[in-house]
Amino acid sequence: MPIDRRILKQFDYPLLFLAFFIPLLGLGVLFSAGYDSNRMVSLAWWLPLIPSEAFARQIVFLLFGVAAMLAGVSVSTGMLSRIAYPAWFGALALLVLVDLFGVIVNGSQRWLVIPGLGFQIQPAEPTKLALILAMARYLSRHPPRPGGYRFKEVLPIAFLFLLPAALILRQPDLGTAIVVASIGTIMMLFMGVHLRVIAVVMAIGLASIYPAWMSLHDYQRRRIEVLINPELDPRGSGYHINQSKIAVGSGKLLGKGYMEGTQTQLEFLPEHTTDFVFSVLAEEWGFLGCITVLGLYLAFLYRMLQIAARSKDLFSAMVVLGIVAMIFIHTTVNVGMVIGLLPVVGIPLPLFSHGGSGLLSVLFSIGLVLGIDMRRFMFSKN
């Protein structure tokens, strides 16, 4: 849909700035995290060699992310509403295909190979956004009665997010399944749920703790046990969190300095370009560096909440709220994981961790938020 030049003046440039400034800071951290003088890569034959593969690949992902954001901005709110349910069904179809034909990597079946193109996609990432759109459309068209949703009204809403969460859990991907279920729960609670329903669900949840525990894979139970007692298996399940806490603690107030982190440079810290990139930040830039980055995330989320609050229709507000919930959950779980407050569940730090699927999904989502905010003036009187 063409964008009127007049509404470009209302573009939320502070949000756009934060959407690119945070990944640029992440690039700096990734250069250090992925530094290897023995492995030089180049983005093109006419560009200089780079001694950090993660850094080079993330630049490519970020360039594609810019295109994804522009695509998100160009999508009208009406189009989002029309594609909400087809996107949800399409995401479910991809998750079923993963279950049937997915590639197994490190014991998990989470990826699909695109025939003829030779690259892989992780359908769980676009599933989050598809869920947000479907939830926003359903909730905006079925608002609760006074007092909140009752049991029979909660069931179809819960179906929207529990079904994809269950399919993702089969891969198994406990972390992403928790994120998907949390997004749906937050959006539903925001609309309002009757206290009786909340009480019954909490009672069922408490009664389900033991069956849920027994249904977890051995390595998943081990991660939770290690969270309670990190010394239980220091060279096995506890290795990741122990090395991460050493890296975070050794950074102290100001950090050891850029590319001076021993846990990172000596490769004691595992997954230091993806799940534990925040540990690299903490080791090299210390407490002040961490607080600065978390402050940027807080400003980033607050800016989007302002957009949700001033949206002209409920559907738009719910889409923005869902995207805020997605980024907030990812950030909270990742930071809590690397400092030992939450179990290791493989959740990357949005806009910061190395990876294409997650970065493209988040930047496309931010583009949707920018487009929703920009188009609210189309309904205003001149």
XYZ file of C-alpha atoms in Angstrom:
382
model
C 0.000 0.000 0.000
C 1.530 3.415 -0.937
C 2.682 5.541 1.993
C 1.439 9.140 2.027
C 4.346 11.570 2.318
C 2.465 13.498 5.000
C 2.418 10.597 7.416
C 6.165 10.091 7.026
C 6.463 13.229 9.163
C 4.806 11.265 11.974
C 7.288 8.384 11.678
C 8.601 7.266 15.085
C 12.282 7.998 14.486
C 13.376 7.340 18.116
C 12.033 3.783 17.847
C 13.731 3.362 14.474
C 16.996 4.598 15.985
C 16.801 2.106 18.875
C 15.865 -0.710 16.482
C 19.198 -0.235 14.699
C 21.394 1.043 17.510
C 20.904 -2.084 19.643
C 21.897 -4.474 16.794
C 24.918 -2.276 16.015
C 26.064 -2.624 19.621
C 25.461 -6.349 19.223
C 27.720 -6.379 16.161
C 30.535 -4.939 18.262
C 30.098 -7.628 20.894
C 29.811 -10.357 18.243
C 33.079 -9.274 16.636
C 34.847 -9.957 19.919
C 32.845 -13.096 20.690
C 33.538 -14.653 17.275
C 37.099 -13.397 16.845
C 39.439 -16.000 15.360
C 42.591 -14.800 13.604
C 42.978 -18.232 12.004
C 39.587 -18.076 10.281
C 39.226 -15.075 7.982
C 36.008 -14.468 6.051
C 34.844 -11.789 3.631
C 31.430 -10.483 2.658
C 32.578 -9.979 -0.960
C 35.747 -10.396 -2.992
C 36.337 -6.643 -3.044
C 35.949 -6.226 0.745
C 38.664 -6.855 3.355
C 38.870 -10.147 5.259
C 37.217 -10.224 8.684
C 38.563 -12.392 11.543
C 35.068 -13.049 12.952
C 32.604 -15.240 11.080
C 29.721 -14.456 13.454
C 30.275 -10.726 12.883
C 30.366 -11.102 9.095
C 27.261 -13.287 8.959
C 25.356 -10.951 11.272
C 26.061 -8.012 8.945
C 24.408 -9.971 6.134
C 21.465 -10.863 8.375
C 21.124 -7.217 9.404
C 21.023 -6.079 5.773
C 18.234 -8.558 5.086
C 16.634 -7.347 8.310
C 16.473 -3.806 6.932
C 14.549 -5.143 3.944
C 12.281 -7.112 6.293
C 11.580 -3.976 8.323
C 10.709 -1.997 5.207
C 8.388 -4.803 4.166
C 6.735 -4.663 7.590
C 6.229 -0.904 7.359
C 4.523 -1.273 3.980
C 1.881 -3.720 5.248
C -1.392 -1.993 6.093
C -3.355 -2.747 9.240
C -6.238 -4.049 7.144
C -3.931 -6.480 5.383
C -2.583 -7.705 8.729
C -6.108 -8.435 9.876
C -6.938 -10.319 6.658
C -3.839 -12.532 6.753
C -3.967 -13.217 10.509
C -5.741 -16.576 10.399
C -4.078 -17.810 7.160
C -0.696 -16.974 8.711
C -1.613 -18.989 11.821
C -2.683 -22.013 9.768
C 0.446 -21.673 7.610
C 2.641 -21.644 10.696
C 0.912 -24.780 11.979
C 1.490 -26.476 8.623
C 5.214 -25.660 8.792
C 5.427 -27.015 12.336
C 3.777 -30.265 11.179
C 6.275 -30.464 8.309
C 9.109 -30.042 10.810
C 7.684 -32.913 12.829
C 7.538 -35.103 9.709
C 10.563 -34.048 7.667
C 12.616 -31.696 9.836
C 16.408 -31.819 10.064
C 17.787 -33.073 13.381
C 20.536 -30.850 14.804
C 22.029 -31.550 18.247
C 19.175 -33.903 19.092
C 16.398 -31.440 18.197
C 14.205 -31.487 15.089
C 13.585 -27.766 14.552
C 14.680 -26.978 11.004
C 13.310 -27.353 7.491
C 15.552 -27.469 4.429
C 14.247 -25.433 1.490
C 14.474 -27.734 -1.586
C 16.696 -26.389 -4.329
C 17.970 -23.455 -2.266
C 20.102 -25.330 0.223
C 19.322 -23.245 3.315
C 17.297 -23.962 6.429
C 14.466 -22.146 8.178
C 13.231 -22.471 11.732
C 9.408 -22.294 11.554
C 9.098 -21.652 15.295
C 10.285 -18.063 14.743
C 7.556 -16.897 12.309
C 5.056 -18.883 14.388
C 5.356 -16.287 17.161
C 4.347 -13.456 14.862
C 1.575 -15.504 13.239
C 0.215 -16.236 16.716
C 0.290 -12.539 17.643
C -1.740 -11.628 14.550
C -4.277 -14.409 15.086
C -4.662 -13.575 18.786
C -5.042 -9.868 18.009
C -7.763 -10.515 15.454
C -9.713 -12.941 17.637
C -9.456 -10.856 20.816
C -10.340 -7.608 19.062
C -13.472 -9.189 17.553
C -14.459 -11.100 20.702
C -13.923 -8.710 23.626
C -14.762 -10.054 27.093
C -17.929 -9.400 29.030
C -17.695 -7.294 32.196
C -15.558 -9.222 34.658
C -13.455 -10.904 31.988
C -13.544 -14.040 29.855
C -15.335 -17.100 31.304
C -14.303 -20.747 30.845
C -16.086 -21.391 27.547
C -14.672 -18.146 26.138
C -11.129 -18.921 27.255
C -11.021 -22.320 25.541
C -10.864 -21.132 21.883
C -8.347 -18.441 22.871
C -6.140 -20.959 24.658
C -6.402 -23.264 21.640
C -4.776 -20.576 19.462
C -1.537 -20.569 21.460
C -1.462 -23.998 23.137
C -1.631 -25.954 19.859
C 1.491 -24.359 18.294
C 3.216 -24.497 21.687
C 2.538 -28.243 21.854
C 3.931 -28.794 18.345
C 7.069 -26.814 19.205
C 7.451 -28.772 22.433
C 7.572 -31.986 20.376
C 10.744 -30.853 18.550
C 11.737 -30.589 21.497
C 12.134 -26.849 22.078
C 10.983 -26.078 25.593
C 12.213 -22.482 25.549
C 10.316 -21.432 22.410
C 7.220 -23.329 23.543
C 7.269 -21.327 26.781
C 7.647 -18.082 24.821
C 4.699 -18.925 22.541
C 2.466 -19.899 25.478
C 3.529 -16.786 27.409
C 2.723 -14.442 24.501
C -0.777 -15.871 24.213
C -1.332 -15.763 27.973
C -0.209 -12.136 28.279
C -2.446 -10.994 25.425
C -5.431 -12.843 26.883
C -4.852 -11.505 30.398
C -4.538 -7.977 29.034
C -8.095 -8.226 27.664
C -9.327 -9.549 31.006
C -10.024 -12.997 32.447
C -12.516 -13.744 35.219
C -10.874 -14.351 38.600
C -12.586 -17.730 38.930
C -10.938 -18.892 35.698
C -7.524 -17.685 36.881
C -7.943 -19.496 40.220
C -8.949 -22.779 38.575
C -6.102 -22.590 36.035
C -3.601 -21.924 38.836
C -4.949 -24.909 40.778
C -4.665 -27.122 37.691
C -1.148 -25.804 37.120
C -0.079 -26.682 40.660
C -1.618 -30.158 40.349
C 0.209 -30.643 37.023
C 3.697 -29.864 38.311
C 4.658 -33.485 38.936
C 3.190 -34.900 35.667
C 4.821 -32.036 33.763
C 8.137 -32.753 35.484
C 7.961 -36.414 34.527
C 7.104 -35.535 30.926
C 10.309 -33.525 30.481
C 13.313 -35.057 28.763
C 16.172 -36.109 31.018
C 18.391 -33.243 29.876
C 15.585 -30.732 30.544
C 15.105 -32.006 34.095
C 18.852 -31.908 34.574
C 18.971 -28.242 33.608
C 16.402 -27.373 36.260
C 18.247 -29.434 38.871
C 21.489 -27.681 37.965
C 19.757 -24.309 38.349
C 19.038 -25.194 41.982
C 22.461 -26.739 42.551
C 25.051 -25.643 39.924
C 27.696 -27.922 41.391
C 25.563 -31.000 40.772
C 27.133 -31.566 37.349
C 29.825 -28.880 36.806
C 31.332 -30.524 33.715
C 28.052 -31.613 32.178
C 24.661 -29.919 32.466
C 26.033 -27.287 34.821
C 28.971 -26.305 32.599
C 27.140 -23.623 30.596
C 25.707 -21.766 33.552
C 28.869 -22.036 35.652
C 31.062 -20.603 32.891
C 28.495 -17.895 32.216
C 28.391 -16.834 35.868
C 32.187 -16.729 35.959
C 32.212 -14.483 32.884
C 29.488 -12.193 34.242
C 31.046 -11.935 37.702
C 34.576 -11.350 36.458
C 33.418 -8.264 34.544
C 32.748 -6.419 37.830
C 31.875 -2.729 37.432
C 33.712 -1.642 34.274
C 34.640 -4.960 32.640
C 37.961 -6.370 31.498
C 38.008 -4.338 28.286
C 37.059 -4.939 24.693
C 38.317 -8.337 23.447
C 40.024 -8.896 26.801
C 37.514 -11.330 28.259
C 39.350 -14.548 29.099
C 36.222 -16.711 29.312
C 35.316 -15.595 25.798
C 38.682 -15.417 24.054
C 39.885 -18.715 25.522
C 36.524 -20.279 24.570
C 35.562 -21.491 28.018
C 32.178 -19.828 27.532
C 29.956 -22.006 25.285
C 27.499 -20.602 22.720
C 29.106 -17.204 23.233
C 27.774 -15.762 19.968
C 24.176 -16.901 20.458
C 22.538 -17.797 23.777
C 25.335 -16.418 25.976
C 26.288 -13.252 24.107
C 25.110 -11.210 27.117
C 27.793 -12.963 29.172
C 30.399 -11.639 26.708
C 29.005 -8.144 27.153
C 29.153 -8.489 30.945
C 32.726 -9.784 30.964
C 34.115 -7.100 28.659
C 31.983 -4.076 29.597
C 31.017 -4.901 33.170
C 27.952 -3.916 35.169
C 27.767 -0.444 33.629
C 27.785 -1.867 30.108
C 25.001 -4.319 30.996
C 22.865 -1.629 32.632
C 23.319 0.616 29.599
C 22.187 -2.074 27.163
C 19.265 -3.115 29.364
C 18.286 0.556 29.617
C 18.176 0.717 25.822
C 15.907 -2.343 25.760
C 13.669 -0.725 28.383
C 13.411 2.479 26.329
C 12.766 0.387 23.223
C 9.888 -1.518 24.842
C 8.449 1.606 26.480
C 8.380 3.373 23.119
C 6.357 0.526 21.625
C 3.973 0.518 24.599
C 3.337 4.200 23.899
C 2.436 3.266 20.330
C 0.032 0.596 21.609
C -1.596 3.135 23.923
C -2.219 5.657 21.143
C -3.383 3.155 18.524
C -6.735 3.982 16.934
C -8.222 0.481 17.055
C -8.045 -2.536 19.326
C -6.549 -4.864 16.722
C -3.555 -2.566 16.163
C -3.021 -2.126 19.889
C -3.075 -5.885 20.459
C -0.586 -6.533 17.642
C 1.850 -4.044 19.165
C 1.261 -5.451 22.654
C 1.974 -8.970 21.415
C 5.245 -7.867 19.803
C 6.252 -6.100 23.027
C 5.454 -9.280 24.964
C 7.541 -11.384 22.570
C 10.635 -9.173 22.851
C 10.208 -8.708 26.622
C 9.938 -12.450 27.277
C 12.968 -13.206 25.119
C 15.066 -10.548 26.825
C 14.000 -11.466 30.353
C 14.500 -15.209 29.886
C 17.892 -14.782 28.175
C 19.308 -12.430 30.797
C 17.859 -14.508 33.623
C 19.388 -17.609 32.044
C 22.933 -16.262 31.711
C 23.062 -14.948 35.300
C 21.713 -18.183 36.793
C 18.199 -17.101 37.787
C 16.455 -19.243 35.155
C 17.286 -22.627 33.608
C 19.165 -22.781 30.311
C 16.471 -23.145 27.640
C 18.215 -21.854 24.514
C 16.516 -18.469 24.149
C 18.631 -15.885 22.252
C 18.811 -12.191 23.116
C 16.690 -10.372 20.484
C 18.568 -7.990 18.168
C 21.855 -8.963 19.851
C 22.485 -12.689 19.457
C 23.885 -14.117 16.230
C 21.207 -15.672 14.031
C 19.168 -14.923 10.956
C 15.668 -16.255 11.676
C 15.292 -14.418 14.968
C 16.742 -11.117 13.713
C 14.576 -11.060 10.586
C 11.473 -11.920 12.593
C 12.068 -9.188 15.173
C 12.954 -6.484 12.622
C 9.913 -7.369 10.505
C 7.796 -7.123 13.660
C 9.259 -3.702 14.453
C 8.420 -2.642 10.909
C 4.809 -3.627 11.575
C 4.797 -1.515 14.746
C 6.206 1.495 12.882
C 3.639 1.072 10.110
C 0.746 0.771 12.572
C 1.826 3.936 14.373
C 2.389 5.841 11.143
C -1.024 4.984 9.699
C -3.019 6.043 12.723
C -3.026 9.549 11.252
C -4.858 8.275 8.203
C -7.952 8.111 10.391
C -7.482 11.542 11.916
C -9.303 14.643 10.716
C -7.174 17.186 8.882
